[in-house]
Protein backbone atom coordinates (compact mmCIF):
# COMPACT_ATOMS: atom_id res chain seq x y z
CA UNK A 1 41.30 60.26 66.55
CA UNK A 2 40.44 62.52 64.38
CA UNK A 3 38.48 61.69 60.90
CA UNK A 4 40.86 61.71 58.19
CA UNK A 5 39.32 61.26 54.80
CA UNK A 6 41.44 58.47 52.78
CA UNK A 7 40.65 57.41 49.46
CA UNK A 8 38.34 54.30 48.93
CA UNK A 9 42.10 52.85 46.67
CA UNK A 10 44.43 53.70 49.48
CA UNK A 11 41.91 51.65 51.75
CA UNK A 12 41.81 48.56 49.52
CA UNK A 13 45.94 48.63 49.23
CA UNK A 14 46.42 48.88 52.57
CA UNK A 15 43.75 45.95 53.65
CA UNK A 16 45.46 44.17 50.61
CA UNK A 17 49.16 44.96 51.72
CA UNK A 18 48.10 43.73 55.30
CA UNK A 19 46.31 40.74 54.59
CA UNK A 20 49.30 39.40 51.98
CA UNK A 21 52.09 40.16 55.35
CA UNK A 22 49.58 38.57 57.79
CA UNK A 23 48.98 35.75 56.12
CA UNK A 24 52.71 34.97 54.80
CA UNK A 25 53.50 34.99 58.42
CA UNK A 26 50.49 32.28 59.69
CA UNK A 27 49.49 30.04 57.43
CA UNK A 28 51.72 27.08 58.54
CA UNK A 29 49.62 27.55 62.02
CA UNK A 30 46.27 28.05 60.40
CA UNK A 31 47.11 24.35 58.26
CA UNK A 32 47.34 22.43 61.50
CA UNK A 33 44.17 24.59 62.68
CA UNK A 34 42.11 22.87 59.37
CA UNK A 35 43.48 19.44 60.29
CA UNK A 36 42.72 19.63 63.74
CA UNK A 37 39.74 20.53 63.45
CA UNK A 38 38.72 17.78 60.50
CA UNK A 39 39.75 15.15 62.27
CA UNK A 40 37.72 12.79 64.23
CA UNK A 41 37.62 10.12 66.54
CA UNK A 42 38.02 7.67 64.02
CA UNK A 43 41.69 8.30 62.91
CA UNK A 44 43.58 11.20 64.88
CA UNK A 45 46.50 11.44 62.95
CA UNK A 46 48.22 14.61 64.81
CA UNK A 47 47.53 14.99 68.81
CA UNK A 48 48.63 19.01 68.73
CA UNK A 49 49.62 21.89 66.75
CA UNK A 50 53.31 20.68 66.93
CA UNK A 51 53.10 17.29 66.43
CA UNK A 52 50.93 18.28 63.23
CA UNK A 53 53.76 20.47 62.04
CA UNK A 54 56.40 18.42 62.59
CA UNK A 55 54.81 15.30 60.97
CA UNK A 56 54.01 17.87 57.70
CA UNK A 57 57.31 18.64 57.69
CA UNK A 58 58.78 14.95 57.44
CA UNK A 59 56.00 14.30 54.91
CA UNK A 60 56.06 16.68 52.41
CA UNK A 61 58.86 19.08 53.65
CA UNK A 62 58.93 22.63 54.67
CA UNK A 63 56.92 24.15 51.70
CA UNK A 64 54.05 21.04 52.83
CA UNK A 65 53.48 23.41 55.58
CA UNK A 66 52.26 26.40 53.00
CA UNK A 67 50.17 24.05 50.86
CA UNK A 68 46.88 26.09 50.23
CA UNK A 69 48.70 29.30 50.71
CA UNK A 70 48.57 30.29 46.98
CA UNK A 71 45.14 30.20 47.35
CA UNK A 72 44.90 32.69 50.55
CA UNK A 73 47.74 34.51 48.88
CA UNK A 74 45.60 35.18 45.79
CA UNK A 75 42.58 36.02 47.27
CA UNK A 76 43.38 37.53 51.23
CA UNK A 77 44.11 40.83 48.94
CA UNK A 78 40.19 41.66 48.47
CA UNK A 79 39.21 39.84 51.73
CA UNK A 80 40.88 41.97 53.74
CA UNK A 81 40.39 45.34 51.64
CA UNK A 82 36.79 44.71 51.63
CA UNK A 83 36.61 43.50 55.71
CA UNK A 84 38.58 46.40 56.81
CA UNK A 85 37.38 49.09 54.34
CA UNK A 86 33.61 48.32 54.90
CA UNK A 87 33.97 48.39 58.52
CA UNK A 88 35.51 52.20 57.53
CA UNK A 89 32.41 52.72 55.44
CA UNK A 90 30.24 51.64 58.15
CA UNK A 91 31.30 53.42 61.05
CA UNK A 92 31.47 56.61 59.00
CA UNK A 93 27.92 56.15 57.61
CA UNK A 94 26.93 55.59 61.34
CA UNK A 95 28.95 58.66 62.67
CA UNK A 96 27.93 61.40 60.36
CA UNK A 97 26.16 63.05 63.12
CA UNK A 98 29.30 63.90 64.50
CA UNK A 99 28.96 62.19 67.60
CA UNK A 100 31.18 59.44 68.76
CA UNK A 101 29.87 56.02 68.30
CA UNK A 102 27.85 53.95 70.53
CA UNK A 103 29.26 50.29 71.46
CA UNK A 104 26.22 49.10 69.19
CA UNK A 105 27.04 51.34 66.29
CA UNK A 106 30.55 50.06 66.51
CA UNK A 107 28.92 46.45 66.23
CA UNK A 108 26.26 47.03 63.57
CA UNK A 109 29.81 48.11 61.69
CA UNK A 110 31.42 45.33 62.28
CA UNK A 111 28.38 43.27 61.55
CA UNK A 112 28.67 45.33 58.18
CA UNK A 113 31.83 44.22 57.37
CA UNK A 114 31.57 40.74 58.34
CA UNK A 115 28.96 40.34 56.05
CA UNK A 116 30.41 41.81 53.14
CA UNK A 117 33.52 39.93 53.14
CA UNK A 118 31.70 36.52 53.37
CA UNK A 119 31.38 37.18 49.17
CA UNK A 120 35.38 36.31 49.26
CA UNK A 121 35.78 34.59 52.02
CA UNK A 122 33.71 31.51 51.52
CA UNK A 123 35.09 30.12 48.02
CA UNK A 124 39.00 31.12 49.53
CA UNK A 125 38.08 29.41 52.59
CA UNK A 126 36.96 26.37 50.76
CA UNK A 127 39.65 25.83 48.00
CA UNK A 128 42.41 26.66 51.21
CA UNK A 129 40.35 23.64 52.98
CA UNK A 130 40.20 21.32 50.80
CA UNK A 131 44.31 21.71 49.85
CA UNK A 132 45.27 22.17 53.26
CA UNK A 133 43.46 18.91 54.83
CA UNK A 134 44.80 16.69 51.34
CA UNK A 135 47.79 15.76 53.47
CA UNK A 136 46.29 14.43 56.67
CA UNK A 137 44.12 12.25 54.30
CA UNK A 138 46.74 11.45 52.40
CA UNK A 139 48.90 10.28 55.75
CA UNK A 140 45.57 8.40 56.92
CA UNK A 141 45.57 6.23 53.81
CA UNK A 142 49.43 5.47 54.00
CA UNK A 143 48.62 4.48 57.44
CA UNK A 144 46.04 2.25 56.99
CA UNK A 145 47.91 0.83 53.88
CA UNK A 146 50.71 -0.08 55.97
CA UNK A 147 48.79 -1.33 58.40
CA UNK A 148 47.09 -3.97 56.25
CA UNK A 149 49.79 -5.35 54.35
CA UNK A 150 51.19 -5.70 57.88
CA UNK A 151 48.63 -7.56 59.23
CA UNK A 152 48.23 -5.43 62.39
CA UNK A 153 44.26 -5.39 61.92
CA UNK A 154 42.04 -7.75 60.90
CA UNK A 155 41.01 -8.85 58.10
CA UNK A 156 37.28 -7.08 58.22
CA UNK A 157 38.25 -3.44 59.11
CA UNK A 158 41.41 -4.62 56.21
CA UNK A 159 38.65 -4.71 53.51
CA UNK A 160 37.04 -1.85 54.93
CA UNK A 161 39.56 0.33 55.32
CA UNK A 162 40.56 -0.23 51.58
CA UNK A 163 37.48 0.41 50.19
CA UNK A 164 37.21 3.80 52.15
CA UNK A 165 40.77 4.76 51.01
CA UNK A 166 40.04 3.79 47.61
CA UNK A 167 37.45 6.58 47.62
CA UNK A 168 39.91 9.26 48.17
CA UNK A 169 41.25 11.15 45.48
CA UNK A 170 45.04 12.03 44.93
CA UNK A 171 45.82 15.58 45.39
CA UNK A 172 44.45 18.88 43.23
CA UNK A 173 44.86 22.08 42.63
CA UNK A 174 43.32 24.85 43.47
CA UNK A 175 42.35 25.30 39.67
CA UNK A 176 41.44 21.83 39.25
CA UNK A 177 39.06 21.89 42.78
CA UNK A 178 37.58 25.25 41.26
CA UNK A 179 36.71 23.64 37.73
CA UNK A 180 35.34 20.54 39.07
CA UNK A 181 32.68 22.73 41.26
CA UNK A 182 32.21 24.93 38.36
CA UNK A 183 31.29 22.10 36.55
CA UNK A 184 29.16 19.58 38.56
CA UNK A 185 27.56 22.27 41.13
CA UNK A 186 28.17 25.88 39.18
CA UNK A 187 28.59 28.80 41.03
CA UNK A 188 27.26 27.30 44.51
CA UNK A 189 29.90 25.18 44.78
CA UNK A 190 32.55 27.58 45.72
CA UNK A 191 29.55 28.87 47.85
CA UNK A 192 29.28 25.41 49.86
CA UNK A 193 29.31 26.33 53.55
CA UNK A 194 28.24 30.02 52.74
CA UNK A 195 25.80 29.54 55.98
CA UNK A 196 28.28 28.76 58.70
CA UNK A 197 30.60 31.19 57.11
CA UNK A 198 28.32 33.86 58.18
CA UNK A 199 27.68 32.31 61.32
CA UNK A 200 31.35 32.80 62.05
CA UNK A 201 32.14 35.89 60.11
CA UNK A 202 29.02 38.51 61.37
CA UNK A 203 30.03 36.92 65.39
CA UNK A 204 33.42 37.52 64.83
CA UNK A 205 33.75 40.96 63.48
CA UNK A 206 30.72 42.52 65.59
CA UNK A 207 33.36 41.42 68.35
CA UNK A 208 36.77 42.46 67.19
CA UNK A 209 36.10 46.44 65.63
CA UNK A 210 34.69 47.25 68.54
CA UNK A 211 36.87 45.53 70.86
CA UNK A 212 39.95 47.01 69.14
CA UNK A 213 39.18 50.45 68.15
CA UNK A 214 38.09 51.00 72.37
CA UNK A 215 41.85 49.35 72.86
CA UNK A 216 43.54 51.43 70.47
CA UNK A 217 41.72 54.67 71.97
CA UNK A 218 44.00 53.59 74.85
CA UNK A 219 47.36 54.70 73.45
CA UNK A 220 45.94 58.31 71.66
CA UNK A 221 47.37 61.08 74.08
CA UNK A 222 44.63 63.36 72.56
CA UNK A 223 42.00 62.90 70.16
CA UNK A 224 43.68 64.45 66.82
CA UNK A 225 46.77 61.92 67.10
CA UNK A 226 47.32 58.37 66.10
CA UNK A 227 47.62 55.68 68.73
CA UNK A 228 51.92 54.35 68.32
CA UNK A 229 51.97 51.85 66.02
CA UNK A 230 52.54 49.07 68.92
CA UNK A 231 49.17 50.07 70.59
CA UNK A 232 47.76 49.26 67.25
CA UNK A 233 49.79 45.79 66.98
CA UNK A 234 48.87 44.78 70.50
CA UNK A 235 45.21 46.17 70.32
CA UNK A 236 44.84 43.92 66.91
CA UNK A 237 46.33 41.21 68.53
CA UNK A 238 44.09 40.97 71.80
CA UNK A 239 41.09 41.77 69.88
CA UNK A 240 41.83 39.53 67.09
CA UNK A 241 42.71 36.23 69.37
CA UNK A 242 39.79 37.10 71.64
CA UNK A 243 37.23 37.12 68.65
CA UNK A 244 38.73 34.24 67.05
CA UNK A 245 38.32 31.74 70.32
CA UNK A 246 34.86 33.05 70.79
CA UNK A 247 33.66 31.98 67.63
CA UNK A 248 35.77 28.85 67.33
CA UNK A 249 32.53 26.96 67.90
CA UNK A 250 31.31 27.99 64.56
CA UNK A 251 34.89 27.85 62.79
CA UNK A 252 34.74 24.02 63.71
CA UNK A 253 31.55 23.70 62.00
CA UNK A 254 32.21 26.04 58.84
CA UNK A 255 35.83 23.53 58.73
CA UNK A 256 34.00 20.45 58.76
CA UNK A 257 30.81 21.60 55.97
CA UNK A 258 33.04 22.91 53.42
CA UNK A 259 35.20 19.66 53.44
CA UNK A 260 34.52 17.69 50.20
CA UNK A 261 36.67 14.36 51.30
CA UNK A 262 36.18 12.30 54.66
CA UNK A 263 38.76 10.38 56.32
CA UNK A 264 38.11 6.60 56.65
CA UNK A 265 34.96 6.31 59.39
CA UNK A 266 34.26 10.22 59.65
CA UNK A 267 30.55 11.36 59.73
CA UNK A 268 29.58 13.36 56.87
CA UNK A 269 26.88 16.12 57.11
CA UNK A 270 23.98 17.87 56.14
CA UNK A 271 23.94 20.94 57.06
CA UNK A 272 24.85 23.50 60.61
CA UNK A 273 22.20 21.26 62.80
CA UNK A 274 23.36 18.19 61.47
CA UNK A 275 26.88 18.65 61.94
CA UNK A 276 26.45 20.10 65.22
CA UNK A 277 24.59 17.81 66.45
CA UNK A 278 26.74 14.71 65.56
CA UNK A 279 29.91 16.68 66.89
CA UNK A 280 28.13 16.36 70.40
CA UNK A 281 26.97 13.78 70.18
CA UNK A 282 30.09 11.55 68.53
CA UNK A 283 32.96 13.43 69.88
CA UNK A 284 31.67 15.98 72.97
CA UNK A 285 31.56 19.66 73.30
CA UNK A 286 35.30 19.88 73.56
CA UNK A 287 35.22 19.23 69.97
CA UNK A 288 34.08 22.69 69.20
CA UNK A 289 37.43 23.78 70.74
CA UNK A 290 39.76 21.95 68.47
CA UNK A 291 41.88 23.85 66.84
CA UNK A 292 41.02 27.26 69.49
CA UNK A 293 44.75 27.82 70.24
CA UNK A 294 45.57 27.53 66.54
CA UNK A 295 42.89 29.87 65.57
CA UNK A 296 44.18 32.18 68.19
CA UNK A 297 47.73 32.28 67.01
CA UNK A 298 46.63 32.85 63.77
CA UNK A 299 44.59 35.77 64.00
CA UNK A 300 46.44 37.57 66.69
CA UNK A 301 49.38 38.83 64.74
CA UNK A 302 47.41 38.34 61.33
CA UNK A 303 45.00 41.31 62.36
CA UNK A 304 47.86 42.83 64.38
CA UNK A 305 49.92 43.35 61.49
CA UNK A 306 47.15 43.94 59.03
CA UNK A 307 46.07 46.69 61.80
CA UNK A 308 49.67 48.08 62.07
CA UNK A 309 49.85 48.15 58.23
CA UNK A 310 46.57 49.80 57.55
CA UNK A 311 46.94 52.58 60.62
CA UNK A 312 50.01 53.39 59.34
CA UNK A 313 48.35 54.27 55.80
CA UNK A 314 50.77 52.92 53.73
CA UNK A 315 48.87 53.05 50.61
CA UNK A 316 48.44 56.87 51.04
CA UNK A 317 51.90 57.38 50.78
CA UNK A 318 52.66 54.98 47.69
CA UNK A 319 49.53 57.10 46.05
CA UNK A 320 50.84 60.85 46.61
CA UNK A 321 54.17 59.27 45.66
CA UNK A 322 52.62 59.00 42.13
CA UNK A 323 52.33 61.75 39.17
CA UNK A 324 49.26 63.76 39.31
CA UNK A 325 47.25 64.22 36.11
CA UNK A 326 46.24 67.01 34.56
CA UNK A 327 43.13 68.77 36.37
């Protein structure tokens, strides 16, 4: 494809405009993702992404499946702009020779990009984590509740049990979460988790801009056109569930760090080699899995749309829609 200059705005709407579709569509599949993959051996509350949604649904009703979503809502706009416009940025810094790029040109990009977006995605990713897994805690304690007044346990995991549930705090907002970390931990607490964020982020887009932008070459019938927009959805959506699965190892781990409440007899950690370790050690290396097929269904048709959306250059056309000032 040709190099078409577009606007550093027009590339910020149209990451914005596709992350806000994307994840509108999604985010009742990434929620059971985040309480998959917090849950332990301990309590397992939901035993797939169905049974997850269904139970949500019963509990807190339809909209109990979008809890968190303000959150993602508010700040996927920026995310996205900044993911998809600095891998832009990248591969044209990396190009200006005027030769096509190498495979590791097209990573160092997407290494780029990865990195750059980590400055959003970490405090979004740990407010939406934090609202998202409220419920299964929530259920956990209702469960163990009912269980002791009951009498179906005894009376020492009884006492036990209570005193863990006691610990757990009734549901917050996003606001609420966001001044509480302000306040006890400053800045660094929306930054909690900031290491395994990267470890997931960097992976993950040196593996999808690459992987898609060879796929979408696919569909161009010469080198001045556009692929079809449906090369670009399916190219996103290969790319996008491929990535995701590959790094689902270090999605597990980023899940389980940035959680600020445990579940009644769920390990608590330290940092990445701490909470890796006691994932293989307590639960197995399928454990770095949970939640793979979730993950995968997210990003698919998250980064297909958002790759449909931003091809398309919707933004350009809203901007030379607009009044032109004076020169």
């Amino acid at each position: 494809m040709a190099d078409k200059q577009i606007s550093l705005p027009a590339k910020l709407i149209n990451g914005g405009i596709a992350g806000l579709i994307g994840v509108t569509c999604v985010f009742p599949i990434d929620l059971a993702k985040t309480r998959l993959q917090n849950q332990q051996n301990g309590q397992r509350m939901y035993s797939s992404m169905s049974d997850c949604l269904i139970k949500t649904i019963r509990s807190d009703g339809y909209f109990g499946m979008y809890r968190g979503a303000a959150v993602n809502l508010t700040l996927v706009t920026p995310e996205k702009a900044i993911k998809l416009a600095a891998n832009d940025f990248f591969r044209h810094m990396l190009s200006k020779d005027g030769k096509q790029l190498t495979l590791i040109k097209e990573m160092l990009a997407g290494c780029g990009a990865g990195t750059c977006q980590v400055i959003v995605t970490t405090p979004m990713e740990m407010l939406k984590i934090q609202l998202q897994d409220a419920g299964r805690l929530a259920a956990q304690q209702k469960l163990m509740t009912a269980q002791s007044v009951t009498g179906r346990a005894v009376e020492g995991p009884i006492s036990s049990a209570s005193q863990a549930t006691s610990t757990i705090k009734s549901p917050q907002t996003a606001t609420q979460i966001t001044k509480e970390l302000l306040r006890s931990k400053g800045i660094a607490g929306l930054y909690k988790g900031l290491g395994a964020t990267l470890l997931r982020d960097v992976p993950f887009s040196i593996v999808y801009f690459p992987l898609f932008a060879n796929l979408n070459k696919l569909g161009q019938k010469n080198p001045d056109e556009r692929s079809p927009f449906y090369v670009s959805f399916i190219s996103g959506c290969i790319a996008g569930s491929t990535a995701a699965v590959a790094v689902n190892p270090c999605d597990v781990i980023k899940t389980r760090l940035q959680s600020l409440q445990r579940g009644i007899n769920e390990d608590s950690y330290s940092g990445i080699v701490d909470c890796t370790r006691k994932i293989w050690r307590n639960e197995g290396a399928r454990a770095f899995l949970k939640g793979a097929y979730c993950r995968a269904l997210v990003i698919a048709p998250l980064f297909g749309i958002a790759q449909v959306v931003y091809f398309l250059g919707i933004a350009e056309t809203m901007l030379e829609m607009l009044p032109r000032g004076r020169d």
